[in-house]
Amino acid sequence: AGYRQYEVSAFAQANRQCKHNQNYWEFGDYLGIGAGAHGKLTDTQGLVWRTAKQRHPRTYLESAGRAECLQRSEAVKQRDLPLEYLMNALRLKGGFQLDEYRARTGLDIHSLQPGLQLALERGLLVRQEDAIQTSATGYRHLDGLLTLFMPDPA
């Protein structure tokens, strides 16, 4: 029927990919609206914030419009940004461009080492000029591949 896999858990016909989910996989920002909603926002200094609203509907409604409406608001630590980005971007069959990585995280390619080198050597990732893509083997073992980019415990 013309469906092709474009991300680890989704298939679509040409030009019919889910834009909503694609924004997640491309590490875009999104608002969390409603009880228990999660969001990701990048501030003007380039800090990435993860937010979560109050989970219980009554608590959410009672705190609406006030700071208490947020149950959690945390800046993603710089050491966690590479893994956060890759957990999303490597889901896409097309992988990602290095300039997009820099734009979304504020980091350069060196922040992906030593995991990137190991993944390339093991044939889990493929680099083509300024793009990184998951290989067929890496795609089948995406969770294991991502462990190569986990930061050392602080």
Tab-separated table of C-alpha atoms in Angstrom:
chain	number	residue	atom	x	y	z
A	1	ALA	CA	0.000	0.000	0.000
A	2	GLY	CA	3.017	2.297	-0.273
A	3	TYR	CA	3.791	2.543	3.443
A	4	ARG	CA	7.447	2.892	4.431
A	5	GLN	CA	9.016	2.864	7.864
A	6	TYR	CA	10.202	6.366	8.721
A	7	GLU	CA	10.813	5.893	12.432
A	8	VAL	CA	11.318	2.959	14.763
A	9	SER	CA	7.607	2.461	15.480
A	10	ALA	CA	5.813	4.162	12.588
A	11	PHE	CA	5.108	3.664	8.914
A	12	ALA	CA	3.531	6.148	6.512
A	13	GLN	CA	2.925	6.841	2.865
A	14	ALA	CA	5.136	9.454	1.226
A	15	ASN	CA	4.673	12.938	2.751
A	16	ARG	CA	2.158	11.594	5.305
A	17	GLN	CA	4.407	11.238	8.366
A	18	CYS	CA	2.999	12.371	11.718
A	19	LYS	CA	4.201	15.967	12.152
A	20	HIS	CA	3.344	15.951	15.868
A	21	ASN	CA	5.627	12.987	16.629
A	22	GLN	CA	8.262	14.133	14.169
A	23	ASN	CA	8.656	17.292	16.248
A	24	TYR	CA	9.564	15.093	19.244
A	25	TRP	CA	12.050	13.012	17.259
A	26	GLU	CA	13.673	16.174	15.886
A	27	PHE	CA	14.067	17.463	19.486
A	28	GLY	CA	11.653	20.326	18.906
A	29	ASP	CA	9.901	22.226	21.656
A	30	TYR	CA	6.329	21.550	22.765
A	31	LEU	CA	3.972	22.812	25.449
A	32	GLY	CA	2.397	20.563	28.022
A	33	ILE	CA	-1.240	21.630	28.391
A	34	GLY	CA	-3.557	19.920	30.850
A	35	ALA	CA	-3.349	17.749	33.949
A	36	GLY	CA	-0.228	15.583	33.896
A	37	ALA	CA	1.011	17.089	30.620
A	38	HIS	CA	4.733	17.169	29.889
A	39	GLY	CA	6.576	19.792	27.884
A	40	LYS	CA	10.013	20.599	26.511
A	41	LEU	CA	11.048	24.185	25.989
A	42	THR	CA	14.334	25.838	25.056
A	43	ASP	CA	14.905	29.246	26.639
A	44	THR	CA	16.690	32.249	25.124
A	45	GLN	CA	20.024	31.131	26.641
A	46	GLY	CA	19.694	27.729	24.973
A	47	LEU	CA	18.824	25.796	28.143
A	48	VAL	CA	16.432	22.905	27.538
A	49	TRP	CA	13.677	22.620	30.162
A	50	ARG	CA	11.497	19.587	30.889
A	51	THR	CA	8.199	20.450	32.555
A	52	ALA	CA	5.313	18.486	34.017
A	53	LYS	CA	1.965	19.862	35.153
A	54	GLN	CA	0.116	18.719	38.268
A	55	ARG	CA	-1.191	15.217	37.603
A	56	HIS	CA	-4.480	15.204	39.453
A	57	PRO	CA	-7.172	17.160	37.558
A	58	ARG	CA	-8.474	18.867	40.704
A	59	THR	CA	-4.989	19.967	41.793
A	60	TYR	CA	-4.245	21.110	38.254
A	61	LEU	CA	-7.447	23.195	38.057
A	62	GLU	CA	-6.964	24.682	41.523
A	63	SER	CA	-3.437	25.806	40.629
A	64	ALA	CA	-4.119	26.888	37.026
A	65	GLY	CA	-2.460	30.171	36.132
A	66	ARG	CA	0.004	30.001	39.027
A	67	ALA	CA	3.516	28.607	39.395
A	68	GLU	CA	2.123	25.744	41.507
A	69	CYS	CA	0.514	24.385	38.344
A	70	LEU	CA	3.943	23.005	37.446
A	71	GLN	CA	4.712	19.881	39.397
A	72	ARG	CA	8.215	19.840	37.922
A	73	SER	CA	10.410	22.145	35.866
A	74	GLU	CA	14.041	21.119	35.400
A	75	ALA	CA	16.796	22.216	33.075
A	76	VAL	CA	18.380	19.267	31.286
A	77	LYS	CA	21.994	19.005	32.401
A	78	GLN	CA	24.507	19.651	29.629
A	79	ARG	CA	26.049	16.193	30.160
A	80	ASP	CA	22.606	14.623	29.496
A	81	LEU	CA	21.842	16.556	26.286
A	82	PRO	CA	23.620	14.195	23.856
A	83	LEU	CA	21.649	11.161	25.068
A	84	GLU	CA	18.384	13.133	25.255
A	85	TYR	CA	18.873	14.261	21.660
A	86	LEU	CA	19.902	10.845	20.346
A	87	MET	CA	17.023	9.021	22.077
A	88	ASN	CA	14.787	11.035	19.795
A	89	ALA	CA	16.764	11.646	16.599
A	90	LEU	CA	18.001	8.082	16.116
A	91	ARG	CA	14.401	6.842	16.014
A	92	LEU	CA	14.161	8.401	12.559
A	93	LYS	CA	15.306	6.304	9.600
A	94	GLY	CA	16.957	9.396	8.135
A	95	GLY	CA	19.009	10.084	11.259
A	96	PHE	CA	20.112	13.675	11.789
A	97	GLN	CA	22.354	16.401	10.428
A	98	LEU	CA	25.214	17.578	12.638
A	99	ASP	CA	24.167	21.217	12.193
A	100	GLU	CA	20.737	20.283	13.600
A	101	TYR	CA	22.433	18.623	16.578
A	102	ARG	CA	24.379	21.836	17.217
A	103	ALA	CA	21.278	24.009	16.776
A	104	ARG	CA	19.103	21.925	19.140
A	105	THR	CA	21.684	21.229	21.869
A	106	GLY	CA	24.299	23.981	21.541
A	107	LEU	CA	26.949	21.226	21.495
A	108	ASP	CA	29.395	20.117	18.824
A	109	ILE	CA	30.153	16.617	17.558
A	110	HIS	CA	32.908	16.125	20.153
A	111	SER	CA	30.212	15.916	22.837
A	112	LEU	CA	29.140	12.606	21.238
A	113	GLN	CA	32.514	10.959	21.904
A	114	PRO	CA	33.530	8.271	22.755
A	115	GLY	CA	30.094	6.738	22.035
A	116	LEU	CA	30.026	7.905	18.419
A	117	GLN	CA	33.374	6.313	17.610
A	118	LEU	CA	32.362	3.020	19.263
A	119	ALA	CA	29.016	2.970	17.437
A	120	LEU	CA	30.722	3.635	14.086
A	121	GLU	CA	33.350	0.940	14.712
A	122	ARG	CA	30.645	-1.576	15.663
A	123	GLY	CA	28.596	-0.773	12.569
A	124	LEU	CA	25.633	0.536	14.586
A	125	LEU	CA	25.820	4.034	13.093
A	126	VAL	CA	26.844	5.329	9.683
A	127	ARG	CA	28.329	8.762	9.038
A	128	GLN	CA	27.909	10.398	5.650
A	129	GLU	CA	29.618	13.790	5.595
A	130	ASP	CA	27.564	15.888	8.026
A	131	ALA	CA	24.848	13.309	8.772
A	132	ILE	CA	24.581	10.446	11.253
A	133	GLN	CA	22.226	7.571	10.562
A	134	THR	CA	21.459	4.351	12.370
A	135	SER	CA	22.519	1.254	10.428
A	136	ALA	CA	20.080	-1.632	9.924
A	137	THR	CA	21.758	-3.506	12.789
A	138	GLY	CA	21.816	-0.410	15.012
A	139	TYR	CA	18.139	0.186	14.312
A	140	ARG	CA	17.242	-3.325	15.478
A	141	HIS	CA	19.273	-2.764	18.656
A	142	LEU	CA	18.500	0.905	19.264
A	143	ASP	CA	18.230	0.634	23.062
A	144	GLY	CA	21.635	-1.036	23.278
A	145	LEU	CA	23.109	1.505	20.877
A	146	LEU	CA	21.889	4.374	23.059
A	147	THR	CA	23.676	2.953	26.108
A	148	LEU	CA	26.955	3.929	24.396
A	149	PHE	CA	25.951	7.574	24.927
A	150	MET	CA	24.901	7.375	28.565
A	151	PRO	CA	26.873	9.850	30.670
A	152	ASP	CA	28.948	8.629	33.563
A	153	PRO	CA	26.975	8.783	36.836
A	154	ALA	CA	27.578	12.046	38.657
